Amino acid sequence: MSQQNLSQDEVDALLQGMTGDLPSTETAESARPPKGTVREYNLASEDRIVRGRMPMLEVINERFSRNVMPALTEFAQRNLEISVGEVKVQKYSAFLRETMVPTNFNVVSMRPLRGSALFVCDPTLIFAFIDALFGGVGKFPARIEGREFSGTEQRVIMRIVEILLREYNKAWQGIYPLDLTYQRSEMQPQFVNIAAAGDVVVSTVFTIEIGESVGSVRVCIPYANVEPIRDVLRSNNQGEAPGADKRWISLLSDQIQSAEVQLVAELAKAPATVEQLLAMKVGDFIELDLGKMIQAHVDGVPVLEASYGTSNGHYAIRIERVLTNQQVSWIGDHNA
């Protein structure tokens, strides 16, 4: 009787059959959808592009909290503390679910960016400021359910919003200057349509402690608004914004000022047609109308106004006026 030895591949196949495992290649193939299967893919979804941290936005939030604290302290005439929450990227519907209702929604524009943002002040914070302004210590919390804000409360809210927007604008200076302008206020989230429910927003919670009361300000910005400047917000540069490096600007300025250019000064021009040129003969004269002043050009751009003459047996011009920026420092007295 003949014997037949099994190869290693055949042994592995038998062991895999006994354990019920498939080869890794077959497992990977079976996990893939069949060829020709259509899978849904939403090109408008922002989940695919919102990745990673935004360090510069964290810097902006820190600046804002640091600058707004003394301003609010002066307004309330009461010491307060502010803590900054993390930057959250979430759906707009999730942001609204986390918001206390009713509350104060303030819609602001974000020029030069498109769209609007939200500054949400919860009722606890508003009544804490009102209580502090009228000499209270925050022991008796107010209730707002079932009523609108009164005229006095609206004025206090507007003053708080003015301070918040002013300091938030300052926090963006040096990174990407924004002009946040108040548009309107609402109390119900269904009237605040800065984004669709499924759109991605970037939000931050600023918790404010006034005496025994604790409230919050929530800033919500649709990601579509800041998407054009995402590279700026994702930058790790903790200093000034790109392009504001004074050392680099000084070095570039020195290099530009030392570059050689060709200065052309035309005494006069005589317009002529092709017919006139063909009719000219040896000995003909071309009359030129010479003015007292001429312009010197660099690459066709007039830069100097000068008079002309001779110096040491050479034709020369004397600079009378600079036609470009009068504050250029490289044109000194020795160049005149």
Short mmCIF file of N, CA and C in Angstrom, two decimals, residues 68 71-72 74-76 106 121 129 133 152-166:
data_model
loop_
_atom_site.label_atom_id
_atom_site.label_comp_id
_atom_site.label_asym_id
_atom_site.label_seq_id
_atom_site.Cartn_x
_atom_site.Cartn_y
_atom_site.Cartn_z
N VAL A 68 -12.26 89.06 28.81
CA VAL A 68 -13.65 89.38 29.13
C VAL A 68 -13.88 89.40 30.65
N ALA A 71 -13.69 92.91 32.12
CA ALA A 71 -14.78 93.73 31.58
C ALA A 71 -16.10 93.39 32.25
N LEU A 72 -16.39 92.10 32.43
CA LEU A 72 -17.62 91.71 33.10
C LEU A 72 -17.58 92.02 34.58
N GLU A 74 -16.09 94.61 35.91
CA GLU A 74 -16.39 96.04 36.02
C GLU A 74 -17.87 96.30 35.82
N PHE A 75 -18.51 95.58 34.92
CA PHE A 75 -19.93 95.78 34.66
C PHE A 75 -20.79 95.35 35.84
N ALA A 76 -20.48 94.18 36.41
CA ALA A 76 -21.29 93.65 37.50
C ALA A 76 -20.89 94.19 38.86
N ASN A 106 -28.40 84.69 20.89
CA ASN A 106 -28.03 85.92 20.20
C ASN A 106 -27.33 85.57 18.89
N CYS A 121 -26.60 82.79 26.15
CA CYS A 121 -26.48 83.10 27.58
C CYS A 121 -27.62 82.42 28.31
N PHE A 129 -26.33 88.26 36.90
CA PHE A 129 -25.88 89.63 36.67
C PHE A 129 -26.91 90.63 37.17
N LEU A 133 -26.26 93.46 39.97
CA LEU A 133 -26.42 94.88 39.68
C LEU A 133 -27.35 95.57 40.67
N THR A 152 -36.16 95.73 31.36
CA THR A 152 -34.92 95.90 32.12
C THR A 152 -33.97 94.74 31.89
N GLU A 153 -34.52 93.53 31.89
CA GLU A 153 -33.69 92.35 31.65
C GLU A 153 -33.10 92.39 30.25
N GLN A 154 -33.87 92.84 29.26
CA GLN A 154 -33.36 92.94 27.89
C GLN A 154 -32.20 93.92 27.81
N ARG A 155 -32.29 95.03 28.52
CA ARG A 155 -31.18 96.01 28.49
C ARG A 155 -29.92 95.43 29.12
N VAL A 156 -30.08 94.68 30.20
CA VAL A 156 -28.91 94.04 30.82
C VAL A 156 -28.31 93.00 29.87
N ILE A 157 -29.18 92.24 29.20
CA ILE A 157 -28.69 91.24 28.24
C ILE A 157 -27.90 91.91 27.12
N MET A 158 -28.44 93.00 26.58
CA MET A 158 -27.76 93.69 25.48
C MET A 158 -26.40 94.21 25.92
N ARG A 159 -26.32 94.70 27.16
CA ARG A 159 -25.02 95.19 27.65
C ARG A 159 -24.02 94.05 27.78
N ILE A 160 -24.48 92.89 28.24
CA ILE A 160 -23.60 91.73 28.36
C ILE A 160 -23.13 91.28 26.98
N VAL A 161 -24.07 91.23 26.03
CA VAL A 161 -23.72 90.79 24.67
C VAL A 161 -22.73 91.76 24.03
N GLU A 162 -22.89 93.05 24.25
CA GLU A 162 -21.94 94.02 23.71
C GLU A 162 -20.53 93.76 24.23
N ILE A 163 -20.42 93.47 25.52
CA ILE A 163 -19.10 93.18 26.10
C ILE A 163 -18.53 91.90 25.51
N LEU A 164 -19.37 90.87 25.39
CA LEU A 164 -18.90 89.59 24.85
C LEU A 164 -18.40 89.74 23.42
N LEU A 165 -19.16 90.44 22.58
CA LEU A 165 -18.76 90.59 21.19
C LEU A 165 -17.50 91.45 21.06
N ARG A 166 -17.42 92.49 21.85
CA ARG A 166 -16.24 93.36 21.77
C ARG A 166 -14.97 92.60 22.12
#
